mmCIF file of C-alpha atoms in Angstrom:
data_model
loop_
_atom_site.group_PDB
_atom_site.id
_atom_site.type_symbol
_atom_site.label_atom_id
_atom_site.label_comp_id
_atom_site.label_asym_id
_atom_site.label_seq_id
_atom_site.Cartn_x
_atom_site.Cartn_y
_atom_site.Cartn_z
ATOM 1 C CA UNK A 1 133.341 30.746 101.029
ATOM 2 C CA UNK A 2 134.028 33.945 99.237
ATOM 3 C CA UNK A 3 132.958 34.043 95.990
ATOM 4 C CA UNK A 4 135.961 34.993 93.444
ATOM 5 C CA UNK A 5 136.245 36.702 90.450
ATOM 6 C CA UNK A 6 138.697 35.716 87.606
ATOM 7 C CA UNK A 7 139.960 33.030 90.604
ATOM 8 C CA UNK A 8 142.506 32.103 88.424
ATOM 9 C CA UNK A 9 144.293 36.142 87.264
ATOM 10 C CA UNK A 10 147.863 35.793 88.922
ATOM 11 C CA UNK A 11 148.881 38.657 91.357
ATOM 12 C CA UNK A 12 152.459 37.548 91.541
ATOM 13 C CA UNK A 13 154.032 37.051 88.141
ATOM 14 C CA UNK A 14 157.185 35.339 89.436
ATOM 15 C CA UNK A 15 155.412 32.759 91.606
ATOM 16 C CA UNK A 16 152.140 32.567 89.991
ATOM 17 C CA UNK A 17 150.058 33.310 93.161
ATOM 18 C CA UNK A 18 146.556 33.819 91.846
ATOM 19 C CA UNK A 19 143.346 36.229 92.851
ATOM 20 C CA UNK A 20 142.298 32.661 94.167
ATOM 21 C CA UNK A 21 145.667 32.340 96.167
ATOM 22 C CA UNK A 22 145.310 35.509 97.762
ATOM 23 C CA UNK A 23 141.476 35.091 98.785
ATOM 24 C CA UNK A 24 142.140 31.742 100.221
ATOM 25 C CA UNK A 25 144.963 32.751 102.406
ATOM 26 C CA UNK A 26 143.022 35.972 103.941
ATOM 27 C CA UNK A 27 139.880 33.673 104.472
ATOM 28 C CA UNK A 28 142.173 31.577 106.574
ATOM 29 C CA UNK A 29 144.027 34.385 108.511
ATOM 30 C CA UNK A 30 140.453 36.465 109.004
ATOM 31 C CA UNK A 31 140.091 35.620 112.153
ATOM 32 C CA UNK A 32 143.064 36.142 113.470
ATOM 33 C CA UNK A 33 143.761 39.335 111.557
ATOM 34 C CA UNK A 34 140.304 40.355 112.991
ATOM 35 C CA UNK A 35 141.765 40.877 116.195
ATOM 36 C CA UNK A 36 143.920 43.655 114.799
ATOM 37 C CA UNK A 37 141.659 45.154 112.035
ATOM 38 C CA UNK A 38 137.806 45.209 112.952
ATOM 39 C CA UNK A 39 136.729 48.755 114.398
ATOM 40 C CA UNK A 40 139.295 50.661 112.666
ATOM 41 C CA UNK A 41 139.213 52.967 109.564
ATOM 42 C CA UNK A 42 141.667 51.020 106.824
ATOM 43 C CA UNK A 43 142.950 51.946 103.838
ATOM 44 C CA UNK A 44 143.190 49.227 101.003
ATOM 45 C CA UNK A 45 146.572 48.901 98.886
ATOM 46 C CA UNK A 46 145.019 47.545 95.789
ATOM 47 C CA UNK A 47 146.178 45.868 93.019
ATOM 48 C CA UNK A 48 143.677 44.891 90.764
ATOM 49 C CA UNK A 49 145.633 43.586 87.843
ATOM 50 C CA UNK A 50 148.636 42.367 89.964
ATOM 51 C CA UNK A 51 152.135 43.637 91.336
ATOM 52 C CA UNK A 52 153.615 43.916 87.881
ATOM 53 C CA UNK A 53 151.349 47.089 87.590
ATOM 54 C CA UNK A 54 151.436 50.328 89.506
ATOM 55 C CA UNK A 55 148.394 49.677 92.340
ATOM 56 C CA UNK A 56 146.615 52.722 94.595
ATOM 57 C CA UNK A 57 145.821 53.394 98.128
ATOM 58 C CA UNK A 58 141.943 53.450 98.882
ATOM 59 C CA UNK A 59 141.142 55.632 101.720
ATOM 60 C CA UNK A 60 137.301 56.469 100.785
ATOM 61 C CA UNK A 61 135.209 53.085 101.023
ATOM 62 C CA UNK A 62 133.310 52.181 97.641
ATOM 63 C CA UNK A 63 129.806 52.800 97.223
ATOM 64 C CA UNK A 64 129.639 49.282 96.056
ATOM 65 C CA UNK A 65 130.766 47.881 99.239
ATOM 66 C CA UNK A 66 128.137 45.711 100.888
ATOM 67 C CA UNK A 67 126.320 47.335 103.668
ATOM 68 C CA UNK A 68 127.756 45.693 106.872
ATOM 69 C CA UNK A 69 130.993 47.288 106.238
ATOM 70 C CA UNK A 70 130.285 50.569 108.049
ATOM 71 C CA UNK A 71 131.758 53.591 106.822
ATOM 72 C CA UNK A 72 132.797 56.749 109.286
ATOM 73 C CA UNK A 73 133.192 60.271 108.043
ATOM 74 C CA UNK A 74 136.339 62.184 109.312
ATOM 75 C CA UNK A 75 137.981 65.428 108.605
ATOM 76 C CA UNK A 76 140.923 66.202 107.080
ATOM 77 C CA UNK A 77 142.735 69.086 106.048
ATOM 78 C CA UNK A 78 140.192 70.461 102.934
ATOM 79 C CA UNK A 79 137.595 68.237 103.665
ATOM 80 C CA UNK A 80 136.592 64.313 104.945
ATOM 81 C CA UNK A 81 137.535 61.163 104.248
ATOM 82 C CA UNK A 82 134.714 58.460 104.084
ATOM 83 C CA UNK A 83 136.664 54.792 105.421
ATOM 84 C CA UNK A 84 135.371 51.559 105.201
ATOM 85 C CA UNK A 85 135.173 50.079 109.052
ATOM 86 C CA UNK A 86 134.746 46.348 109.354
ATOM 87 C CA UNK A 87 132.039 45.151 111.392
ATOM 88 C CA UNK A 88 133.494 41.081 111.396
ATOM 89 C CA UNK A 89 136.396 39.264 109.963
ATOM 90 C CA UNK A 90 134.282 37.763 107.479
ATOM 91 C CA UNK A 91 134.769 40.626 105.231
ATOM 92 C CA UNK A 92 137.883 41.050 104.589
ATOM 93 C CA UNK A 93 138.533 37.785 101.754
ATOM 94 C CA UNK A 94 135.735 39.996 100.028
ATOM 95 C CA UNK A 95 138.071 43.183 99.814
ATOM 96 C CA UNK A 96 141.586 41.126 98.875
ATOM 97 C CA UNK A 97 139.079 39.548 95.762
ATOM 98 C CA UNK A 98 138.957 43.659 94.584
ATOM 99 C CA UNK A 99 142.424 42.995 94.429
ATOM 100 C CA UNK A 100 143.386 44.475 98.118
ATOM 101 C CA UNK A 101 146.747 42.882 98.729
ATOM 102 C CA UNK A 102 147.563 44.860 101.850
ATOM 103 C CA UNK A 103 145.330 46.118 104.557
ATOM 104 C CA UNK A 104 147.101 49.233 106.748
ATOM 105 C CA UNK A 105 145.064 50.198 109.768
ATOM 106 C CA UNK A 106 144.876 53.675 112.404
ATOM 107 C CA UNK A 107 145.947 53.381 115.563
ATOM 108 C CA UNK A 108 142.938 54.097 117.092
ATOM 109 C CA UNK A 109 139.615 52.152 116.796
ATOM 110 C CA UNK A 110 135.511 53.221 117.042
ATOM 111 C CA UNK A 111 133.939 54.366 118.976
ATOM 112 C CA UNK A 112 137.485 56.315 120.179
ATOM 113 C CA UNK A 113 139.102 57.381 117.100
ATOM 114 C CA UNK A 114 140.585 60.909 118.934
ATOM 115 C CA UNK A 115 142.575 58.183 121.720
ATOM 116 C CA UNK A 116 144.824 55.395 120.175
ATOM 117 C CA UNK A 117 145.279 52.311 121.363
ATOM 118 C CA UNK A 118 148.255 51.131 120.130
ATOM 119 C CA UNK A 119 151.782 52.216 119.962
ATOM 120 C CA UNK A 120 153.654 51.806 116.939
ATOM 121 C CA UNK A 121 157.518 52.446 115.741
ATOM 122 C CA UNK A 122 158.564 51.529 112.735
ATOM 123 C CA UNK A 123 161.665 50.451 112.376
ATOM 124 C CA UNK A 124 163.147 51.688 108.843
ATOM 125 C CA UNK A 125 167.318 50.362 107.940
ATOM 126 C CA UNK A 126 168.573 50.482 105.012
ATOM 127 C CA UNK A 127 167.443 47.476 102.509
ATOM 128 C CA UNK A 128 169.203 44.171 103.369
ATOM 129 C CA UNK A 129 170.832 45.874 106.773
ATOM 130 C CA UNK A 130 168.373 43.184 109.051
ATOM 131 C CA UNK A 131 170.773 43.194 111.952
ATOM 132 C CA UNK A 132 170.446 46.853 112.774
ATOM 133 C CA UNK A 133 166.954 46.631 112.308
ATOM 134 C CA UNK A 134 166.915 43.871 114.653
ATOM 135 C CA UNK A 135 168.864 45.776 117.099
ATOM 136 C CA UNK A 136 167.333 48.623 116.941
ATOM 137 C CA UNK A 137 163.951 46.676 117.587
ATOM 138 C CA UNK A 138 165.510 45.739 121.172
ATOM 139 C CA UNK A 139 166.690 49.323 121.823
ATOM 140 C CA UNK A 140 162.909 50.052 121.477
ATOM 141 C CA UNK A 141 162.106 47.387 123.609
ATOM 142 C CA UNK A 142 164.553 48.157 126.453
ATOM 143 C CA UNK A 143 163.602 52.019 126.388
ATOM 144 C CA UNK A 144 159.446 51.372 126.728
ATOM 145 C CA UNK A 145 160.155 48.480 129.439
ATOM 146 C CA UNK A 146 162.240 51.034 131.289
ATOM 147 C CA UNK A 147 159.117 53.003 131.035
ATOM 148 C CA UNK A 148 157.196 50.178 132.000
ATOM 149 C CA UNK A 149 155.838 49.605 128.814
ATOM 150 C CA UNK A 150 154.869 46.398 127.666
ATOM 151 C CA UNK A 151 155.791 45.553 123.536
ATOM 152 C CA UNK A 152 155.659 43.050 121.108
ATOM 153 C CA UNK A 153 157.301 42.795 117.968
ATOM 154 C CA UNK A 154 155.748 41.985 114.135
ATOM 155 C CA UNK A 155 158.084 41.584 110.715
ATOM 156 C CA UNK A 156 156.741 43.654 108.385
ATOM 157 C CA UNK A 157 157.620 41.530 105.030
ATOM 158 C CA UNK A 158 159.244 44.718 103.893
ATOM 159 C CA UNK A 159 162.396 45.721 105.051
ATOM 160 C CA UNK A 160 162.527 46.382 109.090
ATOM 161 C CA UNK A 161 160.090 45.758 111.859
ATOM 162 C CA UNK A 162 157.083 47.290 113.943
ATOM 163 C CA UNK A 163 157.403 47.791 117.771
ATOM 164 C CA UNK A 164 153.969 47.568 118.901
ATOM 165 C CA UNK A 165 152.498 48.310 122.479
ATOM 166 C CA UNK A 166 148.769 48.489 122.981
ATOM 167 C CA UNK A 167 147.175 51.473 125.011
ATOM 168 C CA UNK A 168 144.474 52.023 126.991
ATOM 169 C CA UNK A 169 142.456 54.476 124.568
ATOM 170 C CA UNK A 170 142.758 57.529 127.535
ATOM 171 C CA UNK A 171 145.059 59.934 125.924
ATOM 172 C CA UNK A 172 144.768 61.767 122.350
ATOM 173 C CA UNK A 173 146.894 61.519 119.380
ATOM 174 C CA UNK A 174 148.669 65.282 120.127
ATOM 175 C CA UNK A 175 149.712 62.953 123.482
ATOM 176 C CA UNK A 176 150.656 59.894 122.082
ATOM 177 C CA UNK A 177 152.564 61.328 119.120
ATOM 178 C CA UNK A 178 154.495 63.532 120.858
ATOM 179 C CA UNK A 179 155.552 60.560 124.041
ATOM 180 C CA UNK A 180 156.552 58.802 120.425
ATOM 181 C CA UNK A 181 158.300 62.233 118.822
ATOM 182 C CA UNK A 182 160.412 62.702 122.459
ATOM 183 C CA UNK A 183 161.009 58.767 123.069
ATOM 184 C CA UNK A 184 162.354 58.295 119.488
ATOM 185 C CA UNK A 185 164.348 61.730 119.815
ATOM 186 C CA UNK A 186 166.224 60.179 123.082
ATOM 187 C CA UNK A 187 166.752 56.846 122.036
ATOM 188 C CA UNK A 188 168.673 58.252 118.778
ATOM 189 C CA UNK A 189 170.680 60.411 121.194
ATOM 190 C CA UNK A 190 171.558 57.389 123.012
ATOM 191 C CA UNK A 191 172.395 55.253 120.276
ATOM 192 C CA UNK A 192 173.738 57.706 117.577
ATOM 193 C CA UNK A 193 175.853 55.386 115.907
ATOM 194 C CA UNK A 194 172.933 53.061 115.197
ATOM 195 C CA UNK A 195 169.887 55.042 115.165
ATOM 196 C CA UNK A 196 168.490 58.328 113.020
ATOM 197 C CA UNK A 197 165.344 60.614 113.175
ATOM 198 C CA UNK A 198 166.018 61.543 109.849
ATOM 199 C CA UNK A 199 162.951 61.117 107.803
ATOM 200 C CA UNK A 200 164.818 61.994 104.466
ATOM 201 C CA UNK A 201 166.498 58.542 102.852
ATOM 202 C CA UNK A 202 169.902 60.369 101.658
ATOM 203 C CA UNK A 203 170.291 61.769 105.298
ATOM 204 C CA UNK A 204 170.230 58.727 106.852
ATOM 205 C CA UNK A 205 174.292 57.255 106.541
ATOM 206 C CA UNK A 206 172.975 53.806 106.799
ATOM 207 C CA UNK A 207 170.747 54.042 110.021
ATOM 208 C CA UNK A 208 168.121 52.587 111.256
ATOM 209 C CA UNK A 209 165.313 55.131 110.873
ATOM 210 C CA UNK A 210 163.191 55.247 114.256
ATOM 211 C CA UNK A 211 159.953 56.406 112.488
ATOM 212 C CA UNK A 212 157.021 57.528 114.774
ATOM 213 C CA UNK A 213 155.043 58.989 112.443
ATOM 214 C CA UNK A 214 152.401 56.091 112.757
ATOM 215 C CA UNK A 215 150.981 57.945 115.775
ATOM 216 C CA UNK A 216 149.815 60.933 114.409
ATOM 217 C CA UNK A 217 146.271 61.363 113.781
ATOM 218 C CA UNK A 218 145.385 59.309 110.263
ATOM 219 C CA UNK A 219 148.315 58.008 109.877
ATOM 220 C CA UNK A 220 148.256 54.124 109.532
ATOM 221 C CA UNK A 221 150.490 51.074 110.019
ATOM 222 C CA UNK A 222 150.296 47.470 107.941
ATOM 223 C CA UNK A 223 148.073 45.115 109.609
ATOM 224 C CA UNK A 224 149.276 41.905 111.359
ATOM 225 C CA UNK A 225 149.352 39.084 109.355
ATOM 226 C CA UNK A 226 148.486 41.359 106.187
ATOM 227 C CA UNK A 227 150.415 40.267 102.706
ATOM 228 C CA UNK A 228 152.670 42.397 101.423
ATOM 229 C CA UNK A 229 152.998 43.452 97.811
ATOM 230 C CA UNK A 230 156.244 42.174 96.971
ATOM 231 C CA UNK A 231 157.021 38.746 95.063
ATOM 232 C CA UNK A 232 157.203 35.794 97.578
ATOM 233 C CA UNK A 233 153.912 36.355 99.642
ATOM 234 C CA UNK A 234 155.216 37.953 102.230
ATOM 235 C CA UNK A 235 153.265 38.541 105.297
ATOM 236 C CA UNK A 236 153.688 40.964 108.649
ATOM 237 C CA UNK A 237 153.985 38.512 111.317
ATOM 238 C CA UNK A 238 153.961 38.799 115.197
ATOM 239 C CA UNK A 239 156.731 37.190 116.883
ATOM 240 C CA UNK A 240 158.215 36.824 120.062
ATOM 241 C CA UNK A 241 160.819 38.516 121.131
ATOM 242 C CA UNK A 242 162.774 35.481 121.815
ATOM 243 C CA UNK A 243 162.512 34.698 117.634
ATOM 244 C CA UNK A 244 164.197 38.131 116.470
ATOM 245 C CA UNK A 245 167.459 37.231 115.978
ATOM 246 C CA UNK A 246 166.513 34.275 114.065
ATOM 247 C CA UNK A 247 163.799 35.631 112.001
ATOM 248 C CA UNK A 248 164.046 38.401 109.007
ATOM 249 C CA UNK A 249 161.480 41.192 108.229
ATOM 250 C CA UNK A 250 160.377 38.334 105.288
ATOM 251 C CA UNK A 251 160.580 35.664 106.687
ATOM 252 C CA UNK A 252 157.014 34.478 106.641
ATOM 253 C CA UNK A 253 155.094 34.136 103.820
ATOM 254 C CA UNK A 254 151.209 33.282 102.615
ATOM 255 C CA UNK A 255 152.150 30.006 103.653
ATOM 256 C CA UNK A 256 154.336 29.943 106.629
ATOM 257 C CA UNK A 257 152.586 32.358 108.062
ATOM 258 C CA UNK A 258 148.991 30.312 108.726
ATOM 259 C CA UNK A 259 150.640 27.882 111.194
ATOM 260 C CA UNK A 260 151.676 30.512 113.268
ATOM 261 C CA UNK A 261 148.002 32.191 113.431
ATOM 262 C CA UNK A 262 148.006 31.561 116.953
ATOM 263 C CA UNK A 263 151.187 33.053 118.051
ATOM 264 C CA UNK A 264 150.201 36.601 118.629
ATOM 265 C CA UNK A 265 151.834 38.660 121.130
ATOM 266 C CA UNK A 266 150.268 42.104 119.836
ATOM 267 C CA UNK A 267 146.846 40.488 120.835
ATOM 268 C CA UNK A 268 148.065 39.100 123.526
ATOM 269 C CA UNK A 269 149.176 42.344 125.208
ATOM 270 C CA UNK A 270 145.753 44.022 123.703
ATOM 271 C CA UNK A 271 144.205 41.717 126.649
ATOM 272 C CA UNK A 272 146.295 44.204 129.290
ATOM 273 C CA UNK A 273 146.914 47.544 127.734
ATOM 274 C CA UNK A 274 149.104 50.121 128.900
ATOM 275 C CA UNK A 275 147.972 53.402 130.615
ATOM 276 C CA UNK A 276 150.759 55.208 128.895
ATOM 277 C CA UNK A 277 150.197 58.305 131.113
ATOM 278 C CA UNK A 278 152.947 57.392 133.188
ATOM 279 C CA UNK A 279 155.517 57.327 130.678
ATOM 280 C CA UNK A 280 154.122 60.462 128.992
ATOM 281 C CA UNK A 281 155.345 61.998 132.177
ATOM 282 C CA UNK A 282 158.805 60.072 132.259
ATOM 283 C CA UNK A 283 160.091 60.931 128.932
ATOM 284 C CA UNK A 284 158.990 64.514 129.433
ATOM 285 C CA UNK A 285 161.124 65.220 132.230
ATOM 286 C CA UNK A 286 164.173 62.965 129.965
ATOM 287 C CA UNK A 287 163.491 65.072 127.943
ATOM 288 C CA UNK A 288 163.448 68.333 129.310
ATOM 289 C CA UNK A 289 166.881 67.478 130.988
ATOM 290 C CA UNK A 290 168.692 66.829 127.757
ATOM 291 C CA UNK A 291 166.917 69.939 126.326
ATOM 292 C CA UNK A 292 165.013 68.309 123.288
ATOM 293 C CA UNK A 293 161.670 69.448 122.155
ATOM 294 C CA UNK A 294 159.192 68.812 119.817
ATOM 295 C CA UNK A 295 158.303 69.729 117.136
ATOM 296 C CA UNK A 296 154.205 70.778 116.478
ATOM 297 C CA UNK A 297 152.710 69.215 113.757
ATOM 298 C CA UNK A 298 148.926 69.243 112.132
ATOM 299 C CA UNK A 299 146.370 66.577 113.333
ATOM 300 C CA UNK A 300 144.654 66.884 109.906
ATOM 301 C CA UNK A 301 147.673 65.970 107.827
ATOM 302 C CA UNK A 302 147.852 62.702 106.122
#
């Protein structure tokens, strides 16, 4: 058992969930959040005195933290960043007692931080709008299986939902990010009405955003089954793609979350991962033929 500190300061003023709360539900989903979390560089979303205050984004592990969680240097645009890298499961009720509420994670894992191994959109509608998020989840999912690309999908207990496939770790992040630049790119042209690539909120005309951002070098993603830090508890949750239509981005929470610890499709498809050279290749020539390009952008911005 964890030992806690001030078990009983509350995190969530409107339900009362407690520093005690929050430690006991992370040392029952460790394990399974384990799967998606140890052997990659996170960054901590802290909230030390609770959601009522402003928290902060950790990116450079403390020098307090306990020797078995590893740390890995790596550049950045001016300089390094210093991350904490888990070694076990077993740490991570010790970082939500600091007051981490949410854990976000890289794509890519050690020892093969250049190549990720995983896939993400996010899928970004306007707040309350869970049917086009929920369709535009399945227009993800039809364009990668076209590509033969296997996908799950996770609620993010914010507003929309993550399309996740996991990769064999063979290509680099200029690759990947720019298969997930072109692939969002025709999937808006296809579904105009529904879908944007506009990262800037007032551009958007009530669309669903089709961010692929995630897959740039540094960038990071919320971890499954990782609380959010929003009243209610709640928690990004795998699901099958046979539960969309009957489950919203929040629908699970600190505690109907932990029944479902075993339903994982991300880590299910992490068992067969996708060599997503094919489909590099694919959307290339799609996109060649309906003359779209991308954009460059800097591996070292974050």
């Amino acid at each position: 058992m964890t030992k806690i500190s001030n078990p009983d300061k509350v995190l969530f003023p409107a339900s009362g969930f407690t520093k005690a709360d929050l430690v006991g539900y992370y040392e029952k989903a460790a394990e399974a959040m384990g799967r998606h979390v140890v052997g990659r560089p996170l960054t901590l979303h802290r909230f030390p005195n609770g959601i009522g205050e402003k928290g902060f984004l950790q990116k450079n592990a403390s020098d307090f933290f306990p020797d078995d969680i590893e740390r890995i240097e790596v550049p950045k645009q001016g300089g390094t960043t210093t991350y904490a890298v888990l070694t076990s499961p077993d740490r991570i009720p010790y970082l939500a007692n600091l007051g981490t509420i949410t854990f976000h994670i890289w794509t890519s894992a050690v020892p093969n931080l250049d190549q990720p191994d995983r896939l993400v959109f996010d899928l970004d509608p306007a707040e309350g709008d869970a049917a086009s998020a929920r369709a535009a989840a399945r227009v993800v999912h039809g364009f990668l299986s076209a590509l033969d690309v296997e996908s799950a999908v996770m609620t993010t207990g914010s507003k929309g939902y993550h399309v996740v496939s996991p990769l064999l770790p063979t290509l680099d992040y200029e690759a990947v990010g720019t298969f997930a630049q072109l692939a969002s790119a025709l999937m808006v042209a296809a579904q105009p009405d529904l879908l944007t690539g506009e990262f800037r909120l007032a551009r958007r005309q009530g669309k669903v955003f089709v961010d692929w951002l995630r897959n740039r070098w540094g960038q990071t993603g919320v971890a499954p089954w990782s609380v959010r830090a929003r009243e209610g508890q709640p928690v990004a949750t795998p699901i099958a793609w046979d539960e969309l239509d009957e489950t919203p981005p929040r629908r699970f929470d600190t505690g109907t979350a932990l029944p479902r610890l075993d339903i994982d499709p991300i880590a299910d498809l992490a068992q067969r991962p996708t060599d997503l050279a094919p489909a590099v290749a694919a959307v290339e020539a799609q996109a060649a033929a309906a003359g779209i390009e991308p954009a460059t952008f800097d591996r070292f911005r974050s």
